[in-house]
PDB file of C-alpha atoms in Angstrom:
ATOM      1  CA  UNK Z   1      49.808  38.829 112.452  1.00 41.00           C
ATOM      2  CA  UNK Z   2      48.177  38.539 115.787  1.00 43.00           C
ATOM      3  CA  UNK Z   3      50.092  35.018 116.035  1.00 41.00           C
ATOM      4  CA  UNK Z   4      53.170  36.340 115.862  1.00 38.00           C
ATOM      5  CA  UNK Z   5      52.553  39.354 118.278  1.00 45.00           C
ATOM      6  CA  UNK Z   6      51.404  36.730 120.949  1.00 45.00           C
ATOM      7  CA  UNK Z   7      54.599  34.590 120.054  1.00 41.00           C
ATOM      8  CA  UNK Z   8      56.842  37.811 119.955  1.00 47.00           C
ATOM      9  CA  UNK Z   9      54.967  38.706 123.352  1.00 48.00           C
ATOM     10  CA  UNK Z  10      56.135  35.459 125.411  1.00 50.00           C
ATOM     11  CA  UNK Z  11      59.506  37.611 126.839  1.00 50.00           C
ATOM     12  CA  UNK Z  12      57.719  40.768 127.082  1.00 51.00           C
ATOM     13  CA  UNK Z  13      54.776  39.879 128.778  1.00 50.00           C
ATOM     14  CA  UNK Z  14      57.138  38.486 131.554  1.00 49.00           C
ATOM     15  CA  UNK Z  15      58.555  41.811 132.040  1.00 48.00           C
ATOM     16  CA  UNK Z  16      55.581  44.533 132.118  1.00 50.00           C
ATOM     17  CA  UNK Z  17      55.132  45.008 135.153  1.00 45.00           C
ATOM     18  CA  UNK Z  18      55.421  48.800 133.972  1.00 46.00           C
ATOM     19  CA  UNK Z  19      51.467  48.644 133.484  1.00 49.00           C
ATOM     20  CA  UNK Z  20      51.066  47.164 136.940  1.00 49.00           C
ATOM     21  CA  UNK Z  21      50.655  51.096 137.915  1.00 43.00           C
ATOM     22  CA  UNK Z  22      48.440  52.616 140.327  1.00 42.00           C
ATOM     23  CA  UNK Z  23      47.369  55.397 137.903  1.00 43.00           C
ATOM     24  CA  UNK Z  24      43.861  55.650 137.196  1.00 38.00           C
ATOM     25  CA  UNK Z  25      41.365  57.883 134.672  1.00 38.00           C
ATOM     26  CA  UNK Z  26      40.581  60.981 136.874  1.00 38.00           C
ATOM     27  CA  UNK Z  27      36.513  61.844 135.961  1.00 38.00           C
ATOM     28  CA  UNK Z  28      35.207  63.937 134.163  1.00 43.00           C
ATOM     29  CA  UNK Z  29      33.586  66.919 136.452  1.00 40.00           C
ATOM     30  CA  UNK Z  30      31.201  69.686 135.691  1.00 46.00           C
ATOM     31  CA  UNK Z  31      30.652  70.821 131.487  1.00 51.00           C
ATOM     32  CA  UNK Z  32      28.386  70.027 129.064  1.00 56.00           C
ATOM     33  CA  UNK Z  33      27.560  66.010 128.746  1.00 53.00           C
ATOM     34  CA  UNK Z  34      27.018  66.574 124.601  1.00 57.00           C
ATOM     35  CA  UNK Z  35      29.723  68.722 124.215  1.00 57.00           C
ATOM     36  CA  UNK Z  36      32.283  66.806 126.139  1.00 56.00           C
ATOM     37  CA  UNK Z  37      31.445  64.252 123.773  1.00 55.00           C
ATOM     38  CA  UNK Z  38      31.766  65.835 120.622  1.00 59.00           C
ATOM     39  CA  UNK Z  39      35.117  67.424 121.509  1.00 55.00           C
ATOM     40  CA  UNK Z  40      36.032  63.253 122.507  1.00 55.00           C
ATOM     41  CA  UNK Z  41      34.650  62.672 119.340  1.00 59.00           C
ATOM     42  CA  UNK Z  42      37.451  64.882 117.559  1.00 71.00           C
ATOM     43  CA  UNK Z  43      40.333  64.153 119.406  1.00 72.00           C
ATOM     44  CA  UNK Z  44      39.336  60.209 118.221  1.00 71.00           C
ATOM     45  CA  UNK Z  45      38.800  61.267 114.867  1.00 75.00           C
ATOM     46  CA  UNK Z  46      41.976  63.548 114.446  1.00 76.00           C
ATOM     47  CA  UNK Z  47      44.093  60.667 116.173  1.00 70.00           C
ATOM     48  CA  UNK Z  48      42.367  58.175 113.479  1.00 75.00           C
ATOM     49  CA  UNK Z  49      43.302  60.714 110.924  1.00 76.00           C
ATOM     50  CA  UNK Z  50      47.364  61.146 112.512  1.00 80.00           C
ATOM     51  CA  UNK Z  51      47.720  57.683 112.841  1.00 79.00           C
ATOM     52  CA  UNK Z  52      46.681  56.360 109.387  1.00 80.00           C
ATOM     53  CA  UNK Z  53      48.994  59.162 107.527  1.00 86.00           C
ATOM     54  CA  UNK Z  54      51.988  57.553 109.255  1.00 84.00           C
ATOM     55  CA  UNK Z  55      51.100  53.988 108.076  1.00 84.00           C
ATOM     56  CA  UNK Z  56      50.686  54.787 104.557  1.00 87.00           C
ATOM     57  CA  UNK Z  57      53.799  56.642 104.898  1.00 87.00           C
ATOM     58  CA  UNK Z  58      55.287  53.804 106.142  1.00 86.00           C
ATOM     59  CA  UNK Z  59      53.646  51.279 104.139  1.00 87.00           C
ATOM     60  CA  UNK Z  60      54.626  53.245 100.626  1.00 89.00           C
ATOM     61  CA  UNK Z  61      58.405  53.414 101.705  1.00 89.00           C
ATOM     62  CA  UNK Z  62      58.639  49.858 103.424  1.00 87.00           C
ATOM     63  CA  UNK Z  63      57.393  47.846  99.996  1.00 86.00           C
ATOM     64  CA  UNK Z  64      60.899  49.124  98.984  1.00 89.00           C
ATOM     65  CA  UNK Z  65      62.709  46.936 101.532  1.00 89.00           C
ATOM     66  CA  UNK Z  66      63.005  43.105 100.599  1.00 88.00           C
ATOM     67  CA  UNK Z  67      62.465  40.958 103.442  1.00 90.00           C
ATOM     68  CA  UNK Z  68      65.517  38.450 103.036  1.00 91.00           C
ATOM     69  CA  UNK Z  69      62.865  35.086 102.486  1.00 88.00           C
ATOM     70  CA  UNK Z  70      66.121  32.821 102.167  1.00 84.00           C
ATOM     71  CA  UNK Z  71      67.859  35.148 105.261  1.00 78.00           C
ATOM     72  CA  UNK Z  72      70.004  33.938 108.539  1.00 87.00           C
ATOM     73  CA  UNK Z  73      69.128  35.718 111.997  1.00 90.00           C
ATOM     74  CA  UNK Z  74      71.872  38.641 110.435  1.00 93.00           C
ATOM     75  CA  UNK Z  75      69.616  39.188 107.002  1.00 93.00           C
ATOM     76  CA  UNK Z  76      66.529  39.345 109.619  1.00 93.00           C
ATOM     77  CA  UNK Z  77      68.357  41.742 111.991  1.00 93.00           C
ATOM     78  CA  UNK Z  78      69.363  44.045 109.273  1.00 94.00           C
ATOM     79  CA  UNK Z  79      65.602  44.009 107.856  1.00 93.00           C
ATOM     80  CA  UNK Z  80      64.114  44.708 111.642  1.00 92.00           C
ATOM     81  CA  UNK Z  81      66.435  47.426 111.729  1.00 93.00           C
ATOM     82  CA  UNK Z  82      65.939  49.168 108.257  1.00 94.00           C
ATOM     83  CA  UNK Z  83      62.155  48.927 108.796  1.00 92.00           C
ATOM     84  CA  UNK Z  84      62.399  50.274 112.906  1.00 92.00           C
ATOM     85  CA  UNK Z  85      64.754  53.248 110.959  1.00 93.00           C
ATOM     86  CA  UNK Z  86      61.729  53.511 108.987  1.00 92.00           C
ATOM     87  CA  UNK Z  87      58.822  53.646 111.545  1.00 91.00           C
ATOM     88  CA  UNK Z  88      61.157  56.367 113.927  1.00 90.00           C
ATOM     89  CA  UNK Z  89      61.174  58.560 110.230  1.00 92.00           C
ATOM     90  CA  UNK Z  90      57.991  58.351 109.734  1.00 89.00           C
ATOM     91  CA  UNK Z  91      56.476  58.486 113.391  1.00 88.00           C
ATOM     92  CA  UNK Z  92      54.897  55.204 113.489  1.00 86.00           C
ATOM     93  CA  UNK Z  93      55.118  53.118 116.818  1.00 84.00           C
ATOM     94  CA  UNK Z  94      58.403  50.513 116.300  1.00 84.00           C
ATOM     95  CA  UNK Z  95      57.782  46.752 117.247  1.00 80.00           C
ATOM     96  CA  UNK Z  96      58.345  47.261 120.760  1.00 77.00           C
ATOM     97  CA  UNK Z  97      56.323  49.975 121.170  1.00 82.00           C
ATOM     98  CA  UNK Z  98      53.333  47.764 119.458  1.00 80.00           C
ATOM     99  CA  UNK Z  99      53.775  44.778 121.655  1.00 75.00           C
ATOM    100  CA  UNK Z 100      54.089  46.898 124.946  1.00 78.00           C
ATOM    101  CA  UNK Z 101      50.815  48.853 123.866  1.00 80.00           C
ATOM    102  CA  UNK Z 102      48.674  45.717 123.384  1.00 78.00           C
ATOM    103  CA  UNK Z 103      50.312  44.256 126.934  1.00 76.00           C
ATOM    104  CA  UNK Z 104      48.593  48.061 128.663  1.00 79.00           C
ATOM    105  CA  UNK Z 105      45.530  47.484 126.947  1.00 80.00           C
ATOM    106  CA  UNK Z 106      45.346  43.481 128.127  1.00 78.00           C
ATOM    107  CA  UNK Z 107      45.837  44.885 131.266  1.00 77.00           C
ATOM    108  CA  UNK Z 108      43.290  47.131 131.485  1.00 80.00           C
ATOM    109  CA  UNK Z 109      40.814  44.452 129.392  1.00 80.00           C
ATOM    110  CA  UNK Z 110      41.999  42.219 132.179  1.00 76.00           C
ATOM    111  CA  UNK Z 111      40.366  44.507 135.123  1.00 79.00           C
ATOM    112  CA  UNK Z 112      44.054  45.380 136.168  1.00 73.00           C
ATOM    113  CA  UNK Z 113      43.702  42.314 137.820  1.00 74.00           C
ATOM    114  CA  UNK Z 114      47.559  40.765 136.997  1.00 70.00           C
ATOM    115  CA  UNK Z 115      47.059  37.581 137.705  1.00 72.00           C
ATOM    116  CA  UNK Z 116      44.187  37.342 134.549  1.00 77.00           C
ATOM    117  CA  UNK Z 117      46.184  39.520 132.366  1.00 75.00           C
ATOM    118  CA  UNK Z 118      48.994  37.141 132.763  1.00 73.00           C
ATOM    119  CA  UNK Z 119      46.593  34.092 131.947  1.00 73.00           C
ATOM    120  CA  UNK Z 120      45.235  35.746 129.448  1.00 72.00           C
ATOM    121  CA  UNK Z 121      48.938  37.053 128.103  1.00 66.00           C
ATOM    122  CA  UNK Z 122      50.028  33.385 127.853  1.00 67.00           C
ATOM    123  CA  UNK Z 123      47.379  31.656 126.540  1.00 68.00           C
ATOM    124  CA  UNK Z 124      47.965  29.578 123.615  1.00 62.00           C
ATOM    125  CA  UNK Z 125      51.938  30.118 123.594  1.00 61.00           C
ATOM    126  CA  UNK Z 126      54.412  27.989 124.562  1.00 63.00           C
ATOM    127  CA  UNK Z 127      56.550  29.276 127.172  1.00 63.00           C
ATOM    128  CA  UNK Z 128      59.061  26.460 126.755  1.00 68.00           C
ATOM    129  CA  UNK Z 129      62.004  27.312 129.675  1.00 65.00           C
ATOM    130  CA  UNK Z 130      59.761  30.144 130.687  1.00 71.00           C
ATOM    131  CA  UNK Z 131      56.295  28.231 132.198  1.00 78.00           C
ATOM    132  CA  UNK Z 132      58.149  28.135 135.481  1.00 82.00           C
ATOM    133  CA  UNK Z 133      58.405  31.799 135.613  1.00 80.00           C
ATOM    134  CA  UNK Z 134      54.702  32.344 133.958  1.00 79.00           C
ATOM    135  CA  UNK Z 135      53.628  30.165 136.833  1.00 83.00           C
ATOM    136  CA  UNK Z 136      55.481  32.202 139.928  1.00 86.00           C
ATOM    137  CA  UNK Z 137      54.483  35.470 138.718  1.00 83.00           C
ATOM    138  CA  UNK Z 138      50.825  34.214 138.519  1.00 82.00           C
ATOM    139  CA  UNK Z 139      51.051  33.097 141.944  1.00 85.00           C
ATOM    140  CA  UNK Z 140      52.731  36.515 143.357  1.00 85.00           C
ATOM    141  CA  UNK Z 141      49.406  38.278 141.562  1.00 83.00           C
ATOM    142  CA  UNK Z 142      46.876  36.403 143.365  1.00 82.00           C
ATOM    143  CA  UNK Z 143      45.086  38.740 146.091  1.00 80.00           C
ATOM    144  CA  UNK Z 144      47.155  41.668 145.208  1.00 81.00           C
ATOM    145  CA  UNK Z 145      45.036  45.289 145.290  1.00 81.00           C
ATOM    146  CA  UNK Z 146      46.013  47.257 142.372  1.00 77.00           C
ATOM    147  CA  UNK Z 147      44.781  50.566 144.064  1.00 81.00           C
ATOM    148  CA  UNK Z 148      46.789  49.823 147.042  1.00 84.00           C
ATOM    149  CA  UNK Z 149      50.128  51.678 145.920  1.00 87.00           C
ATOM    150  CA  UNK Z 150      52.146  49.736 149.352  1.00 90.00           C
ATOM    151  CA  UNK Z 151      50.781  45.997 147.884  1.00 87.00           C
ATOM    152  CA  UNK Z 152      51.755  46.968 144.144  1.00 84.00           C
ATOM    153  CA  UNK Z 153      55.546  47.817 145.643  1.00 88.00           C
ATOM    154  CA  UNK Z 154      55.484  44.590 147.581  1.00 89.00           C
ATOM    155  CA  UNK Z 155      54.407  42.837 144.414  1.00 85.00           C
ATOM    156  CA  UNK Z 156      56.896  44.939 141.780  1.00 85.00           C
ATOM    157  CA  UNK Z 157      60.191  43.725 144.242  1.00 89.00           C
ATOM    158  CA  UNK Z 158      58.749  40.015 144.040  1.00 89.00           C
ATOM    159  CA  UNK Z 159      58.448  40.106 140.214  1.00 84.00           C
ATOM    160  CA  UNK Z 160      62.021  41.773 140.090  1.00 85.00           C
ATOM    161  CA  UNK Z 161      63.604  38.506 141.931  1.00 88.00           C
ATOM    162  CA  UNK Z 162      61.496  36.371 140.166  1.00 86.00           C
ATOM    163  CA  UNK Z 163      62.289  37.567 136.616  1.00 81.00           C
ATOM    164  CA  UNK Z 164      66.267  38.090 138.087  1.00 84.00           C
ATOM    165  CA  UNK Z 165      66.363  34.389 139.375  1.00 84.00           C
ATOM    166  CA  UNK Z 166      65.161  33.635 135.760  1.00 79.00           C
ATOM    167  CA  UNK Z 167      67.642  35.772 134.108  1.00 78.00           C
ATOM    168  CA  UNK Z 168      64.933  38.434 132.891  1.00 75.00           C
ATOM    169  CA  UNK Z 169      66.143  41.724 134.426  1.00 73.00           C
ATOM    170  CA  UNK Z 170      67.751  43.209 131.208  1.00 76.00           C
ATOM    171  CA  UNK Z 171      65.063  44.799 129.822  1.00 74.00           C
ATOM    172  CA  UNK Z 172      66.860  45.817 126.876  1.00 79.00           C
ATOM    173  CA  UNK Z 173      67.562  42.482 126.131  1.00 80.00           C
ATOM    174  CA  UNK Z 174      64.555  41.437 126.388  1.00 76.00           C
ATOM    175  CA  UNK Z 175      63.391  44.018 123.921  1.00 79.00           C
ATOM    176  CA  UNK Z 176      65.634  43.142 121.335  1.00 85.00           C
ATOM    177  CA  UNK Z 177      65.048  39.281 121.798  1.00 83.00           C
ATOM    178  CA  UNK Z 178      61.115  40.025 121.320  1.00 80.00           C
ATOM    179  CA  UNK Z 179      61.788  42.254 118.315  1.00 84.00           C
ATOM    180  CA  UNK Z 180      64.001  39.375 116.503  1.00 88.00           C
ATOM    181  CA  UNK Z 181      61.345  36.849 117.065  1.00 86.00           C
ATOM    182  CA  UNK Z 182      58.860  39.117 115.609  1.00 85.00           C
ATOM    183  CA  UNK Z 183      60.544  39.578 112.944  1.00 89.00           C
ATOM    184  CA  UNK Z 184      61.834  35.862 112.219  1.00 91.00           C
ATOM    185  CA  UNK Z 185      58.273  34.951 112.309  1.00 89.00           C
ATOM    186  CA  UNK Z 186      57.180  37.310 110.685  1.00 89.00           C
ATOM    187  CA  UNK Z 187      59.941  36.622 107.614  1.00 91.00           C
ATOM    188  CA  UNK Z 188      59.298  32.863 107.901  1.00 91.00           C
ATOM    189  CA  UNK Z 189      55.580  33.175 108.212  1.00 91.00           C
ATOM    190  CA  UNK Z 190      56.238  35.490 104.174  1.00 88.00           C
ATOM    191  CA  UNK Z 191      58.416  33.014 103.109  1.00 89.00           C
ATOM    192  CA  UNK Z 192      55.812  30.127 103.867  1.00 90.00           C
ATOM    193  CA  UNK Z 193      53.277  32.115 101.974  1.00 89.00           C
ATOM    194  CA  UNK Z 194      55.496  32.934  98.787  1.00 87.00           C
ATOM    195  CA  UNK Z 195      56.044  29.143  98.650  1.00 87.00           C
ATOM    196  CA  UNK Z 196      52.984  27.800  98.680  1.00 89.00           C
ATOM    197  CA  UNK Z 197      51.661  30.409  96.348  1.00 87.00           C
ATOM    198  CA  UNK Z 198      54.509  29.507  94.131  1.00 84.00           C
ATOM    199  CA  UNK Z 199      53.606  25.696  94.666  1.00 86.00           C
ATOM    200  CA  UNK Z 200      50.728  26.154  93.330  1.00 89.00           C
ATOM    201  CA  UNK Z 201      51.686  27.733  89.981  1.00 84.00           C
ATOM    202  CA  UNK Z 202      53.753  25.118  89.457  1.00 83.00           C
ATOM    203  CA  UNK Z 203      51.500  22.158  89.494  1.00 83.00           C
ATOM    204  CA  UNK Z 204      48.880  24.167  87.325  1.00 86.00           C
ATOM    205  CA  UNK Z 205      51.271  25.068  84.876  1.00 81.00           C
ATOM    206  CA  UNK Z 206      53.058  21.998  84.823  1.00 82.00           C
ATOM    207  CA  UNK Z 207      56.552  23.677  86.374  1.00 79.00           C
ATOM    208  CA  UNK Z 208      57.170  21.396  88.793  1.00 78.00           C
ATOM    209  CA  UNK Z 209      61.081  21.034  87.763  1.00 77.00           C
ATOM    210  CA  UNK Z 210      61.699  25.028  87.678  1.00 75.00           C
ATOM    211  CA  UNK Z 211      63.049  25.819  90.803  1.00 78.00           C
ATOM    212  CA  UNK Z 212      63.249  29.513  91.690  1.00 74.00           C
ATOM    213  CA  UNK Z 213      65.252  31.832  93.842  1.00 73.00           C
ATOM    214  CA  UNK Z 214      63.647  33.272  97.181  1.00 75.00           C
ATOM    215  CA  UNK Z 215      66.398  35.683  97.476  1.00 72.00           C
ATOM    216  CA  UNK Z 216      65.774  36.966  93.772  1.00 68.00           C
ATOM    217  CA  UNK Z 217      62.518  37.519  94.363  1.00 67.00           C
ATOM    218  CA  UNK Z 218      61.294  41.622  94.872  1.00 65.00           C
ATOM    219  CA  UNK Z 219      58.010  42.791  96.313  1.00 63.00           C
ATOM    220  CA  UNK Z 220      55.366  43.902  93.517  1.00 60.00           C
ATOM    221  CA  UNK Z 221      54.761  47.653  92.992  1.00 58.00           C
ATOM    222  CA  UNK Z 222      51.769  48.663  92.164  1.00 54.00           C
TER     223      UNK Z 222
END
């Protein structure tokens, strides 16, 4: 799964400069040490608690949607949109809201330094029409002081041309294209799986001429 959020992430990254902010924690002043921790303590815990109730909502009603293993990019987009319906009814964060989520936290893993979160962001995935972008955004990042809300204006305009001369400036766009790909890897990445499992009964069984439907097949309840 975390393959296909970085491969799903390629577009995204390239537009979030939203987390380039100049918002930071404000201290803790004054109170109790111990019980400033304990009431941290419940807010993680009750979060924990929220949280987990949405995905096994979400995760008993989703079984009941068949992921279209023998699908064309409309089979996919009607399956990404049955199972975002899903995560709205339910509360759970869609796609999107996943992938923009992990970008804030590389951010913040990176130092807010953008240059690093962008190397980081990219590594391992292949950018394909998009390294020349990667690689002027990078450059526009070096030297710039997060904490300095004049620099981080300076640097926001300069990623707007650059993603603009690259044809990135649709956001919404760009949201949907990331949520496809998530999802077409995603499907392909089930269908691979269901294969080779199904490979493999074959040549122990001695099946190797049956040849079975994807698009019959329906997940297991259990």
């Amino acid at each position: 799964m975390g393959r296909i959020n970085r491969l799903s992430s390629r577009r995204m990254l390239l537009h979030s400069t939203r987390c380039f902010s100049t918002e930071a924690g404000v201290p803790n002043v004054g109170g109790d040490a111990e019980d400033d921790q304990e009431d941290d303590d419940d807010i993680v815990v009750s979060v924990f608690n929220e949280e987990n109730e949405r995905f096994r909502a979400y995760m008993k009603e989703a079984v009941n949607i068949v992921p279209p293993l023998e699908g064309d990019e409309a089979a996919i987009r009607k399956y990404s949109e049955q199972l975002e319906s899903l995560r709205n009814k339910v509360g759970a964060p869609t796609a999107n809201e996943s992938l923009e989520a992990q970008l804030e936290y590389g951010f913040e893993v990176a130092g807010r330094d953008a240059s690093t979160f962008l190397a980081n962001a990219s590594e391992g995935i292949d950018l394909g029409e998009l390294e020349g972008c990667m690689e002027e955004l990078q450059e526009a990042a070096e030297d710039v002081d997060f904490d300095d809300e004049e620099e981080v204006e300076d640097f926001k305009e300069t990623v707007m041309e650059i993603r603009k001369n690259y044809g990135l400036d649709d956001y919404e766009n760009l949201k949907d294209k990331a949520m496809m790909e998530l999802y077409m890897n995603q499907v392909q990445d089930m269908r691979t799986s269901v294969v080779e499992a199904m490979d493999t009964v074959k040549r122990r069984d001695g099946l190797e001429k049956v040849n079975v439907d994807l698009s019959s097949l329906k997940p297991a309840r259990k």
